Tab-separated table of C-alpha atoms and ligand atoms in Angstrom:
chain	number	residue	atom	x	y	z
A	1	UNK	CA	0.000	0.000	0.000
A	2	UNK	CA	3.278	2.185	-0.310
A	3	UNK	CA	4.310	3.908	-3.140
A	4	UNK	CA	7.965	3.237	-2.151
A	5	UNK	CA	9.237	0.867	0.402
A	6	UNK	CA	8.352	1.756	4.195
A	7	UNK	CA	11.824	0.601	5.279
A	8	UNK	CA	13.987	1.940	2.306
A	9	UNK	CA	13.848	5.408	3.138
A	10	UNK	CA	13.452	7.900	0.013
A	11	UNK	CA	13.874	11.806	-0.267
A	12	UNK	CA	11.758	13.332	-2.735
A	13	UNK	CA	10.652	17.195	-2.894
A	14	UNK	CA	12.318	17.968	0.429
A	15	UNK	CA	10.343	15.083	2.150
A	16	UNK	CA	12.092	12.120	3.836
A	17	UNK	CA	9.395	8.768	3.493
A	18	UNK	CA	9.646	5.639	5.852
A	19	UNK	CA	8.103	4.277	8.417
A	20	UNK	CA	8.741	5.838	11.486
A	21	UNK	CA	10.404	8.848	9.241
A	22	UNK	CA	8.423	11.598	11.029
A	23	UNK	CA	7.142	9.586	14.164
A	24	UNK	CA	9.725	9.173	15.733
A	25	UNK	CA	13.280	8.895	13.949
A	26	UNK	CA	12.878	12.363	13.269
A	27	UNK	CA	12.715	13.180	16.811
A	28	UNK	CA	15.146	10.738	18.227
A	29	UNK	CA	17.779	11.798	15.447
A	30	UNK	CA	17.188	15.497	15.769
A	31	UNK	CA	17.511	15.602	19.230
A	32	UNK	CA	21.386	13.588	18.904
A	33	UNK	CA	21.836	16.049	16.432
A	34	UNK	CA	21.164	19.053	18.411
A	35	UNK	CA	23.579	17.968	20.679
A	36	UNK	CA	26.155	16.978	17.675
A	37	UNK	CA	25.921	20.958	16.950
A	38	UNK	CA	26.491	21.908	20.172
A	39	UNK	CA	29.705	19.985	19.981
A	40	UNK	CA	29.990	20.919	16.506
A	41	UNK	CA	30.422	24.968	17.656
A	42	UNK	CA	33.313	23.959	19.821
A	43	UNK	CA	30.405	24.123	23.095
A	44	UNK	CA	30.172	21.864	25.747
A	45	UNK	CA	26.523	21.932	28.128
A	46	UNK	CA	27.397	22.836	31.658
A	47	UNK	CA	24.563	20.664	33.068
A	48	UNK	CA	23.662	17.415	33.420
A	49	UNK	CA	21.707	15.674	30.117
A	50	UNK	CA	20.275	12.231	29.835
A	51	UNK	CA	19.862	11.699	26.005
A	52	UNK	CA	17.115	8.495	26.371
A	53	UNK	CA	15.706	6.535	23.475
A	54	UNK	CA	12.495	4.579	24.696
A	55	UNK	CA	10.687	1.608	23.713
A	56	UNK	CA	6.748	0.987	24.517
A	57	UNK	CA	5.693	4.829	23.657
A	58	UNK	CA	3.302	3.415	21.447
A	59	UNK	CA	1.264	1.134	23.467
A	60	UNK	CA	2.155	1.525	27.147
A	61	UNK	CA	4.528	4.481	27.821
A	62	UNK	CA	6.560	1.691	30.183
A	63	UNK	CA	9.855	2.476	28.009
A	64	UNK	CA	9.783	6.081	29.667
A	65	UNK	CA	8.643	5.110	32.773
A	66	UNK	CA	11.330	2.795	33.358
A	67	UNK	CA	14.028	5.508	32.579
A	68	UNK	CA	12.402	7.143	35.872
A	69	UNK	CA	11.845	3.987	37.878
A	70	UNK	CA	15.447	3.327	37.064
A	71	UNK	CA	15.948	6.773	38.333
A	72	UNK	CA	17.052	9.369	36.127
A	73	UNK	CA	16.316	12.642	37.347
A	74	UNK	CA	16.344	16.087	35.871
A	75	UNK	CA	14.750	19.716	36.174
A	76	UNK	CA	13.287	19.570	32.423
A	77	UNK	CA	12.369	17.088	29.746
A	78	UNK	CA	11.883	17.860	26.505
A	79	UNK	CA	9.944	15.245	23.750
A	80	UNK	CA	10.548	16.241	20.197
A	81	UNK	CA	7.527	14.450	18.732
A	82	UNK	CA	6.712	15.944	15.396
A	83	UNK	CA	4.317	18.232	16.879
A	84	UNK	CA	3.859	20.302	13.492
A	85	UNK	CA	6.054	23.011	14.931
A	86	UNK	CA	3.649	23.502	17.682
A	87	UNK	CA	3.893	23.529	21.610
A	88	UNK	CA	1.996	20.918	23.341
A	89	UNK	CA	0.153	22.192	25.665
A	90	UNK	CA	-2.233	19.271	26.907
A	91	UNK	CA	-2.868	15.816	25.680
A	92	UNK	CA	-4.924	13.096	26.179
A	93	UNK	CA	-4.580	10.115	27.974
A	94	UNK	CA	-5.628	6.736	26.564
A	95	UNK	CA	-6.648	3.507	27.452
A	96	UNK	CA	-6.656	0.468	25.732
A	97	UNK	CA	-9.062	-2.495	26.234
A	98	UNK	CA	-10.128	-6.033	24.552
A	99	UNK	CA	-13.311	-6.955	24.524
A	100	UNK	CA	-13.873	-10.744	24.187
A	101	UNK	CA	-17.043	-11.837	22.953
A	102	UNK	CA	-18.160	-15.870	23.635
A	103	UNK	CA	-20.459	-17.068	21.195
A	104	UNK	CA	-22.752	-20.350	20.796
A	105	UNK	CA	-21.283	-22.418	17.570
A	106	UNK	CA	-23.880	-24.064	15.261
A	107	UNK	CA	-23.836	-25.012	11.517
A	108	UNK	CA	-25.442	-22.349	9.397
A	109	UNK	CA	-28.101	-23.987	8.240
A	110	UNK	CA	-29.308	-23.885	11.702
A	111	UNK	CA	-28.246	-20.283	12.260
A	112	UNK	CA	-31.099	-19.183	14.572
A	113	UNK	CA	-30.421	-21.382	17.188
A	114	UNK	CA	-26.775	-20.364	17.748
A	115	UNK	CA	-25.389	-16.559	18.640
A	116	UNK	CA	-23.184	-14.908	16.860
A	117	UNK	CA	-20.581	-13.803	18.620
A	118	UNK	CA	-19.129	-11.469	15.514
A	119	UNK	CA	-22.378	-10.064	15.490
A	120	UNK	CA	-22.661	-9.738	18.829
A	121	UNK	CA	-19.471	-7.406	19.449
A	122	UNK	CA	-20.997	-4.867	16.626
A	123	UNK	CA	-23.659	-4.745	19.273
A	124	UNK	CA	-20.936	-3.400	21.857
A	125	UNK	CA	-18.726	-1.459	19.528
A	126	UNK	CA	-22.231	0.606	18.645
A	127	UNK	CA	-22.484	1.635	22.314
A	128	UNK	CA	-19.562	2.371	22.952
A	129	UNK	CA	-19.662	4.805	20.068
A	130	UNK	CA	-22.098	6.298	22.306
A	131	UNK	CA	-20.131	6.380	26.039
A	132	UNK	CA	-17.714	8.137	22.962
A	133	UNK	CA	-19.575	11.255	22.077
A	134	UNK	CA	-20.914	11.233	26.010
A	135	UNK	CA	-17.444	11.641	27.159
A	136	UNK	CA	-16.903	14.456	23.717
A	137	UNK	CA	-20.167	16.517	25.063
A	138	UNK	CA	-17.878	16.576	28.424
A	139	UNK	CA	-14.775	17.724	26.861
A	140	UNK	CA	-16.490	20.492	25.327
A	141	UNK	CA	-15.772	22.235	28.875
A	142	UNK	CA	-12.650	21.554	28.869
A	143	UNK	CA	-10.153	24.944	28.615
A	144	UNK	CA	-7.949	23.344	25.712
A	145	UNK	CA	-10.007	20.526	24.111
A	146	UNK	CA	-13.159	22.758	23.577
A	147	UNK	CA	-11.394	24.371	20.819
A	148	UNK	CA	-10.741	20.968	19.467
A	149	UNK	CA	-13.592	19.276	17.613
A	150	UNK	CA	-14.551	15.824	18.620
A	151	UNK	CA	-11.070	15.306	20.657
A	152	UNK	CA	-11.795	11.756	22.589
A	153	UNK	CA	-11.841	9.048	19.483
A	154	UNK	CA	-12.817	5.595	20.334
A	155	UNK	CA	-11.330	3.168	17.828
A	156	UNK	CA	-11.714	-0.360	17.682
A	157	UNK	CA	-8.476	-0.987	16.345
A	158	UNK	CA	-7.968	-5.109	16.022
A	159	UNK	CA	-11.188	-7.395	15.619
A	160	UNK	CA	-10.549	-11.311	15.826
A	161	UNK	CA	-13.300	-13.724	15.743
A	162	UNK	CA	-14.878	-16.979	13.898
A	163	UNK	CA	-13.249	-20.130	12.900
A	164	UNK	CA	-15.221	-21.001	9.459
A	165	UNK	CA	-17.221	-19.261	6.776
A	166	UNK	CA	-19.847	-21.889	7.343
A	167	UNK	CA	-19.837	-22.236	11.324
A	168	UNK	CA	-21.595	-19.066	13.261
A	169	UNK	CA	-18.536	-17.772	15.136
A	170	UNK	CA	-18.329	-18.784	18.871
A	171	UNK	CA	-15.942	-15.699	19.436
A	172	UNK	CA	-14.704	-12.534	18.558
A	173	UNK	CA	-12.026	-10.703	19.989
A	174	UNK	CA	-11.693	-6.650	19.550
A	175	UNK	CA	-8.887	-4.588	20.641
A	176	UNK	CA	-10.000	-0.612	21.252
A	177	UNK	CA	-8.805	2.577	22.117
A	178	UNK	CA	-10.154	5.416	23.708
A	179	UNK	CA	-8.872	8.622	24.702
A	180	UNK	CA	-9.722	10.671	28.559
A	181	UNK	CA	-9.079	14.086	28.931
A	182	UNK	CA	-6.390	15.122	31.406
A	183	UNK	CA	-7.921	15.226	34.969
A	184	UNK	CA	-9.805	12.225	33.992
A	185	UNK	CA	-9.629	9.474	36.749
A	186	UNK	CA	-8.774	6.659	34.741
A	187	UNK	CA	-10.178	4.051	37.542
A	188	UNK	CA	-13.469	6.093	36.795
A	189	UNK	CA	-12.945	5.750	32.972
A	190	UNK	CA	-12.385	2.566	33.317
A	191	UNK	CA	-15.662	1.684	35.636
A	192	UNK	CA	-17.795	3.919	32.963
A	193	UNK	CA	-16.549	1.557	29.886
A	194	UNK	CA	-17.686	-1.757	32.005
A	195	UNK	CA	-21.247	-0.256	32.722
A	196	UNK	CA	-21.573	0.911	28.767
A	197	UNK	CA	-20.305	-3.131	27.891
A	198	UNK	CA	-22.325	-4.565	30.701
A	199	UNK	CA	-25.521	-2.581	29.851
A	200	UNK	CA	-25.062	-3.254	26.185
A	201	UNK	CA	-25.191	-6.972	26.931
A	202	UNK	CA	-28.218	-6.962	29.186
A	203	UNK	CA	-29.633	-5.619	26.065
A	204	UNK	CA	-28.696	-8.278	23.914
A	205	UNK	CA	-30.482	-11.844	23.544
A	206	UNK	CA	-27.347	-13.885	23.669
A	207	UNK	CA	-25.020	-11.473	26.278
A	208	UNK	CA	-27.167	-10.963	28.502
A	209	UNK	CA	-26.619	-15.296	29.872
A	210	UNK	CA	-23.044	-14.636	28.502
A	211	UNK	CA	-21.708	-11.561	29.568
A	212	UNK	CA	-18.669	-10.440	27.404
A	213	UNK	CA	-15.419	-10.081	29.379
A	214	UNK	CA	-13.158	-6.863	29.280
A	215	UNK	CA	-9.214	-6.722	29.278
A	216	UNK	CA	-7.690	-4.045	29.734
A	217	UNK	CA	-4.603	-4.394	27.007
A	218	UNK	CA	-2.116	-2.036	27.049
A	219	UNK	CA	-2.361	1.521	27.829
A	220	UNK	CA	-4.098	3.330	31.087
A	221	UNK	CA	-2.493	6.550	31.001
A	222	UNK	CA	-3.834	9.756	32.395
A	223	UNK	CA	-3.965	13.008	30.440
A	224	UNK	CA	-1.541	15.271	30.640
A	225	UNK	CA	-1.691	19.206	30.767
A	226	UNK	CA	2.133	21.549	30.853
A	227	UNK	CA	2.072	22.995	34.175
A	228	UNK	CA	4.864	24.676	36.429
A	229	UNK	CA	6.825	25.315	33.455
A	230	UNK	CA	7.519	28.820	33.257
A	231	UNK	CA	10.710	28.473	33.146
A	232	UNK	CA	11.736	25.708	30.652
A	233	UNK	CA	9.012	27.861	28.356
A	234	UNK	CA	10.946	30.678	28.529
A	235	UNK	CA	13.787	29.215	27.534
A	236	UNK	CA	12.695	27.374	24.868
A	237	UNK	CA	10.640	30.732	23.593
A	238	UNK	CA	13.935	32.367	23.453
A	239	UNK	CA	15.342	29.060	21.171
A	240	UNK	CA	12.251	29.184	18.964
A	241	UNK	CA	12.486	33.286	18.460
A	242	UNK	CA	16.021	32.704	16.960
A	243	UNK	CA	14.675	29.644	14.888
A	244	UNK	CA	11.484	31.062	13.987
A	245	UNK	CA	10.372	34.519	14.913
A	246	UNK	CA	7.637	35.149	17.276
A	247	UNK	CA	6.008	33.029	19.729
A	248	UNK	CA	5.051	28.829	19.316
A	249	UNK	CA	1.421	28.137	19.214
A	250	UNK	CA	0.070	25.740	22.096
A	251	UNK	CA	-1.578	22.468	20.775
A	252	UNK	CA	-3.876	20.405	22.462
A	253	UNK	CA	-2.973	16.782	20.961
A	254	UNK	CA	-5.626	14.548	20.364
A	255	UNK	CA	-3.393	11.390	20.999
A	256	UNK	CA	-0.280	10.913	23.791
A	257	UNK	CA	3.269	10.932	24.407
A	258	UNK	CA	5.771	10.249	27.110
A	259	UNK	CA	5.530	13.396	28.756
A	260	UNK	CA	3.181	12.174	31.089
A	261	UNK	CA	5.271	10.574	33.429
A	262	UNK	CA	7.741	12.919	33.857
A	263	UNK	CA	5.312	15.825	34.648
A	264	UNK	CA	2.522	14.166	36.114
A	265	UNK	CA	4.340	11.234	38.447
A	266	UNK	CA	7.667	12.844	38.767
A	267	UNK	CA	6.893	16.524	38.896
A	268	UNK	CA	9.526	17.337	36.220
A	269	UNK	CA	7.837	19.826	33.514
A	270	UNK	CA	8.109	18.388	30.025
A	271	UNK	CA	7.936	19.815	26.744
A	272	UNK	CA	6.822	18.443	23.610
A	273	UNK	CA	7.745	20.207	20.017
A	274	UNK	CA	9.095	18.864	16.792
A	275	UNK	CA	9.025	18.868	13.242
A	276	UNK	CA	6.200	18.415	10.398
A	277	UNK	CA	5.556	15.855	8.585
A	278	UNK	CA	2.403	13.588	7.914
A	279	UNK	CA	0.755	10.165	7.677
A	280	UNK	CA	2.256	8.905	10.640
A	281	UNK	CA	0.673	5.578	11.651
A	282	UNK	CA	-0.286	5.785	7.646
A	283	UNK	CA	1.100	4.504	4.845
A	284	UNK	CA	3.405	7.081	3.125
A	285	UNK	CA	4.424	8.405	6.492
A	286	UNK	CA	6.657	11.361	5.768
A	287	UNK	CA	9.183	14.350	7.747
A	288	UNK	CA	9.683	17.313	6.198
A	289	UNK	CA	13.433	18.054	6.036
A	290	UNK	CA	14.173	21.823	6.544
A	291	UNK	CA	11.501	21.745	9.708
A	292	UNK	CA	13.380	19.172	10.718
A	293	UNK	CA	16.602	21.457	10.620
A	294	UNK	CA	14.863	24.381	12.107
A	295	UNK	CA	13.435	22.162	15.329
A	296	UNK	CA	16.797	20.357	15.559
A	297	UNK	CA	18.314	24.128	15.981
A	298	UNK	CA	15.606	25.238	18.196
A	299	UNK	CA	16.553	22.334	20.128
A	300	UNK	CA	20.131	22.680	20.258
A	301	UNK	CA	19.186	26.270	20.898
A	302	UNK	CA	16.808	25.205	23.944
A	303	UNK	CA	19.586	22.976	25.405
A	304	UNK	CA	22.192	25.983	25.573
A	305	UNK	CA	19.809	28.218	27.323
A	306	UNK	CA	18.594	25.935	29.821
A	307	UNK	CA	21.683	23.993	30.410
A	308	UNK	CA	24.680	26.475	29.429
A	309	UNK	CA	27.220	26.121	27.700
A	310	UNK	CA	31.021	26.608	27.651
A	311	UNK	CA	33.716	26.634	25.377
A	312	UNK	CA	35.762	23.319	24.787
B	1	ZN	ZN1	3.048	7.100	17.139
């Protein structure tokens, strides 16, 4: 579904394609980069940095959260995601959940007298489409989402089920997401998603003597909003003045990254800004080059106002 190779990387019209080229190569690599130019101008920082390169950012976070367990410390963080040039200012949290749907197997020609169990998780995924624009009515109040139209996206992501064209499937498996807004107790979240399943299935012929079960999968991570961070932002708005002119537009980010952790569990204020590029996730997925310049100088920038520097 590529019109070049995802892992044979191509340049064409200032664009770098691959997968992974913008989300999150670009980052990782700009931000060594950044530092290589700080070397590069005969600098050295005069502070403390921990250059880390996660795993697990795109299903649990536990990558970043291990750097901290482990017990790296510092008085800043800064993610550069390919925010689009922007600033984030909050993001969601997600949450990630199976549902696993038991059915009753019987040979078609009989099909009446068994339950589908494919069938049967539509039933679900339909009302949880409706907990979904519940929970987007809600973050309509919200300071930074209400600018953002229908912010919270449920999306049943994986869907497993049946064993033969001409049995009705005793199971079906679906893997979902679904993003909270920060503040959101995810315990709460998590108790509102079992009611929506649980009432679904009283409502259903077969469910409601077979209750479907819920994992949860992968992610439960909280929303996160930039707080206490006056004074990273000001250095950083003095890196992206010389990179850019003028001031960096907040974003409020309809999906997550690592910053979490660091700002919400560890008190450490974290920043999130990076390059453009597009179709992450997508096929095509692309970085465009000279942003990618400009946010790796804005970083390197960033780095020598927060952290000094002195000649080598
Ligand atoms: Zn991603």
């Amino acid at each position: 579904m590529w019109e070049t190779p995802p892992f044979a990387p191509v340049i064409k019209d200032g664009k770098m394609y691959g997968r992974g080229a913008c989300d999150m190569k670009s980052g990782t690599i700009g931000a060594l980069y950044a530092l290589d130019a700080i070397k590069a101008a005969g600098l050295k920082p005069t502070a403390r940095i921990h250059f880390q390169s996660v795993i697990e950012e795109e299903s649990t976070g536990v990558g970043a959260l291990s750097t901290l367990q482990r017990g790296y410390r510092a008085d800043a963080c800064f993610i550069p995601e390919p925010t689009g040039e922007t600033m984030v200012r909050s993001q969601v949290g997600v949450i990630w959940f199976r549902l696993k749907v038991r059915g009753f197997p019987v040979h078609v020609f009989e099909a009446g007298a068994g339950a589908n169990a494919i069938m049967a998780a539509y039933h679900l995924i339909h009302s949880l489409q409706k907990l979904e624009e519940e929970w987007n009515e809600r973050a309509k109040k919200d300071r930074h989402f209400k600018a953002v139209a229908h912010p919270l996206n449920f999306n049943p992501g994986i869907i497993k089920g049946g064993d033969w064209a001409s049995s009705v499937p005793a199971w079906c498996d679906v893997d979902c997401r679904i993003a909270v807004l920060p503040g959101w107790s995810i315990a709460e979240c998590q108790k509102e998603i079992l009611a929506c399943v649980s009432a679904a299935a009283r409502d259903h012929r077969f469910l409601s003597n077979n209750p479907p079960q819920v994992e949860w999968s992968g992610f439960l991570s909280e929303g996160y909003e930039l707080t206490n961070s006056a004074e990273p932002e000001a250095a950083f708005a003095k890196a992206f003045g010389a990179v850019y002119g003028g001031t960096v537009s907040d974003r409020a980010f309809t999906a997550l990254t690592d910053t979490r952790f660091y700002g919400l569990n560890y008190n450490i204020p974290s920043l999130c800004f990076g390059a453009t590029g597009a179709a992450m996730h997508g096929f095509n997925e692309y970085v465009d080059l000279e942003p990618l310049r400009k946010s790796t100088k804005a970083t390197a920038l960033f780095i020598a106002e927060w952290c000094g520097v002195e000649k080598v």
